[in-house]
mmCIF file of C-alpha atoms in Angstrom:
data_model
loop_
_atom_site.group_PDB
_atom_site.id
_atom_site.type_symbol
_atom_site.label_atom_id
_atom_site.label_comp_id
_atom_site.label_asym_id
_atom_site.label_seq_id
_atom_site.Cartn_x
_atom_site.Cartn_y
_atom_site.Cartn_z
ATOM 1 C CA MET A 1376 -6.538 21.333 14.601
ATOM 2 C CA GLY A 1377 -4.498 23.776 12.520
ATOM 3 C CA VAL A 1378 -1.786 21.206 11.899
ATOM 4 C CA TRP A 1379 -4.391 18.601 10.891
ATOM 5 C CA LEU A 1380 -6.008 20.983 8.394
ATOM 6 C CA THR A 1381 -2.613 21.795 6.940
ATOM 7 C CA VAL A 1382 -1.746 18.113 6.574
ATOM 8 C CA THR A 1383 -5.059 17.199 4.949
ATOM 9 C CA GLY A 1384 -4.755 20.232 2.663
ATOM 10 C CA ILE A 1385 -1.327 19.116 1.507
ATOM 11 C CA LEU A 1386 -2.593 15.563 1.014
ATOM 12 C CA HIS A 1387 -5.492 16.856 -1.101
ATOM 13 C CA SER A 1388 -3.374 19.194 -3.221
ATOM 14 C CA MET A 1389 -0.764 16.508 -3.848
ATOM 15 C CA ARG A 1390 -3.459 13.982 -4.778
ATOM 16 C CA MET A 1391 -4.939 16.453 -7.273
ATOM 17 C CA TRP A 1392 -1.481 16.965 -8.771
ATOM 18 C CA LEU A 1393 -1.128 13.210 -9.180
ATOM 19 C CA ILE A 1394 -4.530 12.927 -10.895
ATOM 20 C CA THR A 1395 -3.820 15.737 -13.352
ATOM 21 C CA THR A 1396 -0.405 14.337 -14.316
ATOM 22 C CA ALA A 1397 -1.164 10.612 -14.283
ATOM 23 C CA PHE A 1398 -1.349 10.374 -18.065
ATOM 24 C CA ALA A 1399 2.266 11.517 -18.344
ATOM 25 C CA PHE A 1400 3.451 8.188 -16.939
ATOM 26 C CA SER A 1401 4.880 5.571 -19.270
ATOM 27 C CA PRO A 1402 2.680 2.698 -20.461
ATOM 28 C CA LEU A 1403 2.724 -0.301 -18.143
ATOM 29 C CA ALA A 1404 4.798 -3.295 -19.123
ATOM 30 C CA VAL A 1405 3.607 -6.625 -17.749
ATOM 31 C CA VAL A 1406 6.575 -8.751 -16.717
ATOM 32 C CA GLY A 1407 7.096 -11.925 -14.733
ATOM 33 C CA GLN A 1408 5.429 -15.292 -14.773
ATOM 34 C CA PRO A 1409 1.668 -15.811 -15.179
ATOM 35 C CA VAL A 1410 -0.194 -15.805 -11.887
ATOM 36 C CA THR A 1411 -0.766 -19.283 -10.499
ATOM 37 C CA ASP A 1412 -2.067 -20.689 -7.237
ATOM 38 C CA ASP A 1413 1.340 -22.080 -6.320
ATOM 39 C CA ASP A 1414 2.538 -21.189 -2.850
ATOM 40 C CA PRO A 1415 6.142 -19.897 -3.095
ATOM 41 C CA PHE A 1416 6.639 -20.741 0.601
ATOM 42 C CA ARG A 1417 5.792 -24.423 0.123
ATOM 43 C CA GLY A 1418 8.355 -27.227 -0.102
ATOM 44 C CA GLU A 1419 12.023 -27.316 0.835
ATOM 45 C CA PRO A 1420 13.879 -24.049 1.443
ATOM 46 C CA LEU A 1421 16.833 -22.930 -0.625
ATOM 47 C CA GLY A 1422 20.204 -23.680 0.916
ATOM 48 C CA LEU A 1423 22.141 -20.995 2.800
ATOM 49 C CA ARG A 1424 25.900 -20.769 3.428
ATOM 50 C CA PRO A 1425 27.366 -18.119 5.785
ATOM 51 C CA GLN A 1426 30.135 -16.157 4.049
ATOM 52 C CA VAL A 1427 30.802 -13.167 6.329
ATOM 53 C CA GLU A 1428 30.206 -12.607 10.038
ATOM 54 C CA ILE A 1429 30.546 -9.344 11.945
ATOM 55 C CA ARG A 1430 30.607 -9.660 15.723
ATOM 56 C CA ALA A 1431 30.318 -6.797 18.178
ATOM 57 C CA MET A 1432 33.345 -5.617 20.182
ATOM 58 C CA ILE A 1433 35.829 -7.806 18.291
ATOM 59 C CA ASP A 1434 39.331 -6.462 17.508
ATOM 60 C CA GLY A 1435 38.526 -3.051 18.952
ATOM 61 C CA GLY A 1436 35.338 -2.682 16.971
ATOM 62 C CA PRO A 1437 32.155 -0.906 18.084
ATOM 63 C CA GLU A 1438 29.446 -2.329 20.318
ATOM 64 C CA LEU A 1439 26.594 -3.108 17.955
ATOM 65 C CA THR A 1440 23.326 -2.579 19.766
ATOM 66 C CA MET A 1441 20.465 -2.114 17.280
ATOM 67 C CA PRO A 1442 21.805 -2.655 13.747
ATOM 68 C CA ARG A 1443 19.009 -1.815 11.333
ATOM 69 C CA SER A 1444 20.488 -1.661 7.850
ATOM 70 C CA VAL A 1445 23.420 -3.097 5.867
ATOM 71 C CA LEU A 1446 25.136 -2.021 2.646
ATOM 72 C CA ALA A 1447 27.998 -3.865 0.974
ATOM 73 C CA ASP A 1448 30.281 -3.504 -2.015
ATOM 74 C CA SER A 1449 33.370 -5.395 -3.170
ATOM 75 C CA LEU A 1450 35.566 -3.700 -0.531
ATOM 76 C CA HIS A 1451 33.470 -2.673 2.465
ATOM 77 C CA ILE A 1452 30.423 -3.471 4.593
ATOM 78 C CA TYR A 1453 28.436 -0.611 6.154
ATOM 79 C CA VAL A 1454 26.203 -1.250 9.180
ATOM 80 C CA LEU A 1455 23.762 1.424 10.376
ATOM 81 C CA ASP A 1456 23.168 1.327 14.144
ATOM 82 C CA PRO A 1457 20.737 3.973 15.489
ATOM 83 C CA ALA A 1458 21.683 3.216 19.105
ATOM 84 C CA SER A 1459 25.297 4.264 18.504
ATOM 85 C CA PHE A 1460 24.345 7.231 16.285
ATOM 86 C CA GLY A 1461 26.602 6.120 13.472
ATOM 87 C CA VAL A 1462 27.361 3.951 10.463
ATOM 88 C CA HIS A 1463 30.128 1.409 11.116
ATOM 89 C CA ARG A 1464 32.466 0.542 8.243
ATOM 90 C CA PHE A 1465 34.065 -2.928 8.036
ATOM 91 C CA ASP A 1466 36.243 -4.695 5.496
ATOM 92 C CA ARG A 1467 34.884 -7.746 3.672
ATOM 93 C CA ALA A 1468 36.411 -10.068 6.286
ATOM 94 C CA GLY A 1469 34.324 -8.354 8.988
ATOM 95 C CA ALA A 1470 37.122 -6.305 10.606
ATOM 96 C CA TRP A 1471 36.061 -2.856 11.838
ATOM 97 C CA LEU A 1472 37.663 0.125 10.057
ATOM 98 C CA SER A 1473 35.884 3.289 11.218
ATOM 99 C CA THR A 1474 32.576 4.811 12.348
ATOM 100 C CA ILE A 1475 30.823 7.544 10.372
ATOM 101 C CA GLY A 1476 28.954 10.119 12.465
ATOM 102 C CA ALA A 1477 28.268 10.770 16.146
ATOM 103 C CA GLU A 1478 25.419 11.927 18.387
ATOM 104 C CA GLY A 1479 24.458 15.570 17.946
ATOM 105 C CA ASP A 1480 22.814 18.185 15.727
ATOM 106 C CA GLY A 1481 25.903 19.461 13.930
ATOM 107 C CA PRO A 1482 27.274 18.606 10.480
ATOM 108 C CA GLY A 1483 27.775 14.869 10.113
ATOM 109 C CA GLU A 1484 25.968 14.129 13.395
ATOM 110 C CA PHE A 1485 22.694 12.285 13.995
ATOM 111 C CA ARG A 1486 19.723 12.130 16.340
ATOM 112 C CA ARG A 1487 17.649 9.289 14.829
ATOM 113 C CA LEU A 1488 19.156 7.240 12.050
ATOM 114 C CA ASP A 1489 16.505 5.858 9.676
ATOM 115 C CA GLY A 1490 18.300 4.511 6.615
ATOM 116 C CA MET A 1491 21.175 4.721 4.181
ATOM 117 C CA GLY A 1492 21.955 3.984 0.543
ATOM 118 C CA TRP A 1493 24.103 4.822 -2.463
ATOM 119 C CA ARG A 1494 23.932 7.743 -4.840
ATOM 120 C CA SER A 1495 26.621 6.825 -7.352
ATOM 121 C CA ASP A 1496 29.786 6.707 -5.183
ATOM 122 C CA THR A 1497 28.213 8.791 -2.417
ATOM 123 C CA LEU A 1498 26.815 7.296 0.789
ATOM 124 C CA TRP A 1499 23.703 9.062 2.080
ATOM 125 C CA VAL A 1500 22.324 8.650 5.595
ATOM 126 C CA SER A 1501 18.844 9.793 6.666
ATOM 127 C CA ASP A 1502 17.918 11.261 10.055
ATOM 128 C CA GLY A 1503 14.185 11.221 10.808
ATOM 129 C CA ARG A 1504 14.321 13.539 13.824
ATOM 130 C CA LEU A 1505 16.403 16.197 12.096
ATOM 131 C CA ALA A 1506 14.578 15.609 8.761
ATOM 132 C CA ARG A 1507 17.990 15.666 7.127
ATOM 133 C CA LEU A 1508 20.038 13.724 4.590
ATOM 134 C CA SER A 1509 23.820 13.701 5.005
ATOM 135 C CA PHE A 1510 26.081 12.726 2.107
ATOM 136 C CA PHE A 1511 29.513 11.144 2.669
ATOM 137 C CA ASP A 1512 32.262 9.771 0.466
ATOM 138 C CA ARG A 1513 33.163 6.090 0.830
ATOM 139 C CA ASP A 1514 35.742 6.907 3.505
ATOM 140 C CA GLY A 1515 33.152 8.696 5.645
ATOM 141 C CA VAL A 1516 34.067 12.313 4.880
ATOM 142 C CA LEU A 1517 30.991 14.580 5.006
ATOM 143 C CA LEU A 1518 30.258 16.210 1.654
ATOM 144 C CA ARG A 1519 26.993 18.086 2.323
ATOM 145 C CA SER A 1520 23.594 17.923 4.056
ATOM 146 C CA VAL A 1521 20.011 18.611 2.961
ATOM 147 C CA ARG A 1522 17.236 19.382 5.471
ATOM 148 C CA LEU A 1523 13.666 18.664 4.274
ATOM 149 C CA SER A 1524 11.013 21.343 4.753
ATOM 150 C CA VAL A 1525 7.627 22.618 3.591
ATOM 151 C CA ALA A 1526 6.490 26.192 3.071
ATOM 152 C CA ASP A 1527 4.794 26.715 6.444
ATOM 153 C CA GLY A 1528 6.956 24.301 8.438
ATOM 154 C CA SER A 1529 3.982 22.711 10.198
ATOM 155 C CA VAL A 1530 4.327 19.193 8.749
ATOM 156 C CA SER A 1531 6.946 16.745 9.970
ATOM 157 C CA TRP A 1532 8.725 15.113 7.029
ATOM 158 C CA ARG A 1533 10.908 12.032 7.180
ATOM 159 C CA PRO A 1534 13.545 11.512 4.491
ATOM 160 C CA SER A 1535 13.100 8.348 2.448
ATOM 161 C CA GLY A 1536 16.498 8.892 0.856
ATOM 162 C CA VAL A 1537 17.134 9.298 -2.848
ATOM 163 C CA LEU A 1538 15.844 7.695 -6.026
ATOM 164 C CA GLY A 1539 18.286 8.296 -8.841
ATOM 165 C CA ALA A 1540 19.118 11.991 -8.613
ATOM 166 C CA ARG A 1541 15.921 12.847 -6.724
ATOM 167 C CA ILE A 1542 15.584 13.391 -2.976
ATOM 168 C CA THR A 1543 12.452 11.793 -1.519
ATOM 169 C CA GLY A 1544 10.558 12.030 1.756
ATOM 170 C CA SER A 1545 7.206 11.236 3.361
ATOM 171 C CA PHE A 1546 5.124 12.224 6.385
ATOM 172 C CA GLY A 1547 5.980 11.107 9.872
ATOM 173 C CA LEU A 1548 2.511 9.892 10.865
ATOM 174 C CA SER A 1549 1.076 10.723 14.275
ATOM 175 C CA PRO A 1550 -1.369 8.164 15.751
ATOM 176 C CA ASP A 1551 -4.385 10.327 14.808
ATOM 177 C CA LEU A 1552 -3.162 10.784 11.235
ATOM 178 C CA ALA A 1553 -2.297 7.092 10.901
ATOM 179 C CA ALA A 1554 -5.800 6.190 12.077
ATOM 180 C CA ALA A 1555 -7.478 8.303 9.398
ATOM 181 C CA THR A 1556 -5.155 8.123 6.381
ATOM 182 C CA ASP A 1557 -5.220 5.355 3.772
ATOM 183 C CA SER A 1558 -2.214 6.620 1.821
ATOM 184 C CA ILE A 1559 0.493 9.261 2.030
ATOM 185 C CA PRO A 1560 2.526 10.967 -0.695
ATOM 186 C CA ILE A 1561 6.153 10.193 -1.354
ATOM 187 C CA ALA A 1562 7.321 13.706 -2.147
ATOM 188 C CA VAL A 1563 10.245 14.834 -4.290
ATOM 189 C CA PHE A 1564 12.445 17.568 -2.829
ATOM 190 C CA ASP A 1565 14.752 20.039 -4.556
ATOM 191 C CA GLU A 1566 18.422 20.133 -3.628
ATOM 192 C CA ASP A 1567 17.628 22.920 -1.149
ATOM 193 C CA GLY A 1568 15.114 20.654 0.653
ATOM 194 C CA THR A 1569 11.788 22.155 -0.501
ATOM 195 C CA VAL A 1570 8.915 20.110 -1.958
ATOM 196 C CA ALA A 1571 8.975 19.993 -5.761
ATOM 197 C CA ASP A 1572 6.265 17.446 -6.666
ATOM 198 C CA THR A 1573 4.852 14.021 -5.808
ATOM 199 C CA LEU A 1574 6.577 10.847 -6.937
ATOM 200 C CA ALA A 1575 3.956 8.286 -5.853
ATOM 201 C CA TRP A 1576 1.512 7.344 -3.087
ATOM 202 C CA ARG A 1577 2.231 4.769 -0.423
ATOM 203 C CA ILE A 1578 -0.672 2.719 0.972
ATOM 204 C CA THR A 1579 -0.576 2.942 4.772
ATOM 205 C CA GLY A 1580 -3.803 1.029 5.421
ATOM 206 C CA ARG A 1581 -4.837 2.962 8.508
ATOM 207 C CA GLY A 1582 -2.609 0.747 10.636
ATOM 208 C CA VAL A 1583 -3.601 2.426 13.908
ATOM 209 C CA VAL A 1584 -6.991 2.505 15.643
ATOM 210 C CA SER A 1585 -7.599 5.673 17.634
ATOM 211 C CA PHE A 1586 -10.568 5.908 20.037
ATOM 212 C CA ARG A 1587 -11.632 7.740 23.187
ATOM 213 C CA THR A 1588 -12.394 5.959 26.441
ATOM 214 C CA ALA A 1589 -14.060 7.376 29.534
ATOM 215 C CA SER A 1590 -10.763 8.768 30.766
ATOM 216 C CA ARG A 1591 -8.375 9.238 27.847
ATOM 217 C CA GLN A 1592 -7.637 9.075 24.127
ATOM 218 C CA SER A 1593 -6.064 5.734 23.237
ATOM 219 C CA SER A 1594 -4.595 4.092 20.162
ATOM 220 C CA LEU A 1595 -3.724 0.525 19.149
ATOM 221 C CA GLN A 1596 -2.009 -1.139 16.240
ATOM 222 C CA TYR A 1597 -4.513 -2.598 13.782
ATOM 223 C CA PRO A 1598 -3.284 -5.600 11.749
ATOM 224 C CA PHE A 1599 -6.501 -6.251 9.753
ATOM 225 C CA ASP A 1600 -6.331 -3.894 6.778
ATOM 226 C CA ARG A 1601 -5.127 -3.583 3.196
ATOM 227 C CA ARG A 1602 -1.851 -1.911 4.042
ATOM 228 C CA GLY A 1603 0.893 -1.907 1.429
ATOM 229 C CA LEU A 1604 4.607 -2.657 1.249
ATOM 230 C CA MET A 1605 7.438 -0.449 0.007
ATOM 231 C CA ALA A 1606 11.087 -1.080 -0.867
ATOM 232 C CA PHE A 1607 13.981 0.686 -2.610
ATOM 233 C CA ASP A 1608 16.849 -1.243 -4.137
ATOM 234 C CA PRO A 1609 20.204 -0.387 -2.468
ATOM 235 C CA ARG A 1610 21.418 1.542 -5.530
ATOM 236 C CA ARG A 1611 18.151 3.509 -5.575
ATOM 237 C CA ARG A 1612 17.357 2.883 -9.225
ATOM 238 C CA TRP A 1613 13.808 1.666 -8.512
ATOM 239 C CA LEU A 1614 11.040 2.088 -5.997
ATOM 240 C CA TYR A 1615 8.705 -0.869 -5.442
ATOM 241 C CA LEU A 1616 5.173 -0.319 -4.122
ATOM 242 C CA ALA A 1617 2.821 -3.212 -3.404
ATOM 243 C CA THR A 1618 -0.749 -3.462 -2.185
ATOM 244 C CA TRP A 1619 -3.538 -6.024 -2.213
ATOM 245 C CA ARG A 1620 -6.221 -5.586 -4.872
ATOM 246 C CA VAL A 1621 -9.427 -7.483 -5.582
ATOM 247 C CA GLY A 1622 -9.494 -8.393 -9.263
ATOM 248 C CA ALA A 1623 -12.314 -9.188 -11.673
ATOM 249 C CA THR A 1624 -12.432 -12.793 -10.460
ATOM 250 C CA GLY A 1625 -12.723 -11.711 -6.825
ATOM 251 C CA ALA A 1626 -9.246 -13.008 -6.012
ATOM 252 C CA ASP A 1627 -7.234 -10.894 -3.603
ATOM 253 C CA ARG A 1628 -3.738 -10.621 -5.085
ATOM 254 C CA LEU A 1629 -0.626 -8.590 -4.364
ATOM 255 C CA GLU A 1630 -0.183 -5.941 -7.039
ATOM 256 C CA LEU A 1631 3.418 -4.782 -7.374
ATOM 257 C CA VAL A 1632 4.521 -1.642 -9.226
ATOM 258 C CA ARG A 1633 8.109 -0.709 -10.081
ATOM 259 C CA ILE A 1634 8.723 3.015 -10.424
ATOM 260 C CA THR A 1635 11.805 4.589 -12.011
ATOM 261 C CA ALA A 1636 13.779 7.563 -10.753
ATOM 262 C CA ALA A 1637 11.941 9.713 -13.318
ATOM 263 C CA GLY A 1638 8.618 8.821 -11.685
ATOM 264 C CA ASP A 1639 7.469 6.524 -14.503
ATOM 265 C CA THR A 1640 5.718 3.214 -13.837
ATOM 266 C CA ALA A 1641 8.171 0.829 -15.492
ATOM 267 C CA ALA A 1642 6.400 -2.444 -14.708
ATOM 268 C CA ARG A 1643 3.311 -3.835 -13.031
ATOM 269 C CA MET A 1644 3.283 -7.352 -11.623
ATOM 270 C CA THR A 1645 0.604 -9.444 -9.926
ATOM 271 C CA LEU A 1646 1.820 -12.017 -7.413
ATOM 272 C CA PRO A 1647 -0.169 -14.999 -6.070
ATOM 273 C CA LEU A 1648 -0.054 -13.766 -2.487
ATOM 274 C CA GLY A 1649 -3.554 -13.167 -1.168
ATOM 275 C CA ARG A 1650 -5.165 -12.039 2.041
ATOM 276 C CA ILE A 1651 -7.332 -14.064 4.442
ATOM 277 C CA PRO A 1652 -10.759 -12.827 5.603
ATOM 278 C CA VAL A 1653 -10.929 -12.165 9.330
ATOM 279 C CA SER A 1654 -14.029 -12.983 11.390
ATOM 280 C CA ALA A 1655 -15.441 -10.927 14.268
ATOM 281 C CA ARG A 1656 -14.278 -13.744 16.535
ATOM 282 C CA ASP A 1657 -10.697 -13.273 15.291
ATOM 283 C CA VAL A 1658 -10.920 -9.539 15.963
ATOM 284 C CA ARG A 1659 -12.285 -10.153 19.456
ATOM 285 C CA SER A 1660 -9.504 -12.618 20.241
ATOM 286 C CA TYR A 1661 -6.885 -10.118 19.094
ATOM 287 C CA ALA A 1662 -8.503 -7.315 21.141
ATOM 288 C CA ARG A 1663 -8.549 -9.476 24.272
ATOM 289 C CA ALA A 1664 -4.858 -10.339 23.851
ATOM 290 C CA GLN A 1665 -3.981 -6.659 23.359
ATOM 291 C CA TYR A 1666 -5.994 -5.691 26.432
ATOM 292 C CA GLU A 1667 -4.270 -8.253 28.637
ATOM 293 C CA GLU A 1668 -0.821 -7.095 27.494
ATOM 294 C CA ARG A 1669 -1.451 -3.470 28.477
ATOM 295 C CA PRO A 1670 -0.231 -2.300 31.909
ATOM 296 C CA GLU A 1671 -2.851 -2.127 34.635
ATOM 297 C CA ARG A 1672 -2.709 1.678 34.769
ATOM 298 C CA MET A 1673 -3.646 1.843 31.052
ATOM 299 C CA ARG A 1674 -6.734 -0.352 31.480
ATOM 300 C CA SER A 1675 -8.589 2.265 33.532
ATOM 301 C CA GLY A 1676 -11.784 3.235 31.720
ATOM 302 C CA LEU A 1677 -11.056 0.741 28.937
ATOM 303 C CA SER A 1678 -12.727 -2.582 28.236
ATOM 304 C CA VAL A 1679 -12.214 -5.364 25.717
ATOM 305 C CA GLU A 1680 -15.581 -4.479 24.207
ATOM 306 C CA ASP A 1681 -14.421 -0.866 23.637
ATOM 307 C CA MET A 1682 -11.492 -2.204 21.663
ATOM 308 C CA VAL A 1683 -13.602 -4.682 19.697
ATOM 309 C CA GLN A 1684 -16.062 -1.994 18.614
ATOM 310 C CA ALA A 1685 -13.231 0.341 17.627
ATOM 311 C CA PHE A 1686 -11.675 -2.405 15.495
ATOM 312 C CA LEU A 1687 -14.967 -3.310 13.812
ATOM 313 C CA ARG A 1688 -15.709 0.344 13.000
ATOM 314 C CA HIS A 1689 -12.244 0.755 11.542
ATOM 315 C CA HIS A 1690 -12.718 -1.477 8.494
ATOM 316 C CA GLU A 1691 -15.928 -3.101 7.289
ATOM 317 C CA ASN A 1692 -14.208 -6.050 5.591
ATOM 318 C CA PRO A 1693 -11.176 -6.912 7.739
ATOM 319 C CA SER A 1694 -8.570 -9.272 6.345
ATOM 320 C CA GLU A 1695 -4.943 -10.085 6.999
ATOM 321 C CA THR A 1696 -1.884 -11.486 5.304
ATOM 322 C CA HIS A 1697 1.141 -13.247 6.670
ATOM 323 C CA VAL A 1698 3.270 -11.509 3.981
ATOM 324 C CA ASP A 1699 4.237 -8.402 5.902
ATOM 325 C CA ALA A 1700 7.608 -7.089 4.681
ATOM 326 C CA MET A 1701 9.552 -6.581 1.435
ATOM 327 C CA ILE A 1702 13.257 -6.045 0.684
ATOM 328 C CA ALA A 1703 14.760 -5.341 -2.755
ATOM 329 C CA SER A 1704 18.232 -6.438 -3.846
ATOM 330 C CA GLU A 1705 20.716 -4.717 -6.138
ATOM 331 C CA GLU A 1706 20.210 -7.469 -8.712
ATOM 332 C CA GLY A 1707 16.445 -6.825 -8.930
ATOM 333 C CA THR A 1708 15.261 -9.720 -6.750
ATOM 334 C CA LEU A 1709 12.468 -8.940 -4.298
ATOM 335 C CA TRP A 1710 12.321 -10.795 -0.981
ATOM 336 C CA LEU A 1711 8.907 -11.061 0.687
ATOM 337 C CA ARG A 1712 8.541 -12.154 4.301
ATOM 338 C CA LYS A 1713 5.922 -14.569 5.572
ATOM 339 C CA THR A 1714 5.394 -14.486 9.340
ATOM 340 C CA ASP A 1715 3.336 -17.156 11.086
ATOM 341 C CA ARG A 1716 1.575 -15.205 13.844
ATOM 342 C CA THR A 1717 -0.153 -18.317 15.149
ATOM 343 C CA ALA A 1718 3.096 -20.019 16.203
ATOM 344 C CA ASP A 1719 5.274 -18.207 18.729
ATOM 345 C CA GLY A 1720 8.940 -18.387 17.811
ATOM 346 C CA ALA A 1721 8.286 -19.832 14.351
ATOM 347 C CA PRO A 1722 11.090 -18.950 11.914
ATOM 348 C CA GLN A 1723 10.350 -16.360 9.278
ATOM 349 C CA ARG A 1724 10.425 -17.350 5.638
ATOM 350 C CA TRP A 1725 11.495 -15.048 2.811
ATOM 351 C CA ALA A 1726 10.485 -15.869 -0.782
ATOM 352 C CA GLY A 1727 12.570 -14.484 -3.629
ATOM 353 C CA TYR A 1728 10.780 -13.071 -6.670
ATOM 354 C CA GLU A 1729 12.587 -12.119 -9.885
ATOM 355 C CA PRO A 1730 10.443 -9.965 -12.208
ATOM 356 C CA ASP A 1731 11.810 -11.691 -15.329
ATOM 357 C CA ALA A 1732 11.644 -15.253 -13.985
ATOM 358 C CA GLY A 1733 9.025 -15.434 -11.232
ATOM 359 C CA PHE A 1734 9.532 -17.014 -7.802
ATOM 360 C CA LEU A 1735 12.859 -18.754 -7.230
ATOM 361 C CA GLY A 1736 11.927 -20.351 -3.885
ATOM 362 C CA PHE A 1737 12.255 -19.343 -0.248
ATOM 363 C CA VAL A 1738 14.914 -19.207 2.426
ATOM 364 C CA GLN A 1739 14.532 -19.916 6.126
ATOM 365 C CA PHE A 1740 17.146 -18.475 8.456
ATOM 366 C CA PRO A 1741 18.185 -20.005 11.780
ATOM 367 C CA PRO A 1742 16.004 -19.007 14.753
ATOM 368 C CA GLY A 1743 16.602 -15.455 15.907
ATOM 369 C CA HIS A 1744 17.939 -14.175 12.576
ATOM 370 C CA GLN A 1745 16.194 -11.211 10.945
ATOM 371 C CA LEU A 1746 16.836 -10.288 7.313
ATOM 372 C CA LEU A 1747 18.058 -6.677 7.018
ATOM 373 C CA ALA A 1748 19.252 -6.339 3.426
ATOM 374 C CA ALA A 1749 20.099 -8.042 0.142
ATOM 375 C CA ALA A 1750 23.313 -6.506 -1.178
ATOM 376 C CA ASP A 1751 26.386 -7.515 -3.177
ATOM 377 C CA GLY A 1752 24.967 -10.961 -3.894
ATOM 378 C CA LEU A 1753 24.385 -11.890 -0.232
ATOM 379 C CA LEU A 1754 21.487 -11.840 2.206
ATOM 380 C CA TRP A 1755 22.413 -9.990 5.403
ATOM 381 C CA THR A 1756 20.810 -10.882 8.729
ATOM 382 C CA ARG A 1757 20.979 -9.694 12.325
ATOM 383 C CA GLY A 1758 21.290 -12.484 14.857
ATOM 384 C CA GLU A 1759 22.336 -12.870 18.476
ATOM 385 C CA GLY A 1760 25.886 -13.739 19.449
ATOM 386 C CA ALA A 1761 27.843 -14.025 22.680
ATOM 387 C CA PHE A 1762 26.463 -12.173 25.711
ATOM 388 C CA GLY A 1763 23.296 -11.381 23.781
ATOM 389 C CA LEU A 1764 25.053 -8.902 21.481
ATOM 390 C CA PRO A 1765 23.921 -8.819 17.852
ATOM 391 C CA THR A 1766 25.929 -10.256 14.988
ATOM 392 C CA ILE A 1767 25.673 -9.502 11.269
ATOM 393 C CA THR A 1768 25.910 -12.461 8.874
ATOM 394 C CA GLY A 1769 26.132 -12.434 5.087
ATOM 395 C CA TRP A 1770 24.564 -15.560 3.547
ATOM 396 C CA GLU A 1771 25.114 -16.992 0.081
ATOM 397 C CA ILE A 1772 22.098 -18.688 -1.508
ATOM 398 C CA ALA A 1773 22.495 -22.186 -2.927
ATOM 399 C CA ARG A 1774 19.840 -22.114 -5.625
ATOM 400 C CA ARG A 1775 18.067 -25.201 -6.848
ATOM 401 C CA THR A 1776 19.130 -26.559 -10.217
ATOM 402 C CA PRO A 1777 16.383 -27.270 -12.786
#
């Protein structure tokens, strides 16, 4: 209970700070194309050509197990793999050069790798378990580390990385907190790791349902809510926050805000990507599927009806969207993922949106490929190669000509 009160107190105080300083933000600039009813995922996909491929355990390289993030420049490719507790550095032909980091708690070591990015010529790597950012030069030499903290030490912070010269972080949400919290602050930390102020608020959408059965406390993922999307560009010049808003006409559109490193709202965009109302029958069908997937030992004292009622209490107007992820490129293009949950194994589609030109079309990767990053002019995916080991592929986009 004490931890919960501390967390809610910090949330309240940060929200009050945001309210009292909101008028210091820059005026909004409306950019992009006028909103239309066109579906950016309709029609023929843009062409893709593979340019670079990194395969595990080739030429003495590392065994890639769970690659999560990719960075690239004109000389090197960096692949973050939490399972191997390191960042693997390759040349642009895909040959392995070195691995940055190792498992442990010491300087330059990691416990749970969450992300990486650039700060000028410095590579930073975030560790969610240690609540620490480590900064390396391009050859992998450790320069310094910053551990995030709060005054009483009772809140678990996860580093989001940097934005410009600012260090950012957010809460690591427990199931109970995720079930009760609509938004969390993205905090700004001083160079010594202490909270300085609030940069923005991220919509979490109460993505977890927590409820008590006859025998235990239980929680489930809840997909029917107005959760938001967040993305940083690889160079960390901008932060993009998106959420679904109901406008004056009643249309449910995706509202996208671009925030600068100074904390100013540089642009606001409205995209024609709505949400679909969900019926009680849809909720019941989802609850039944979730119930049947749970192990027998976890069904004790739990019924489908318990789950249905918990879902229906969670949000009075449930809705869902198939647009469920966002990635920002160095060039300023945003890629938004559309996942068809009704068709098992259906390929994911990613639509590219340029703030100054609107939607440029969508790409569809081969089955089994997951987009990880958009860097150095290429789209980088994780796929499956020989013996089930992952491969990293850099794709060039063949854009349509007018």
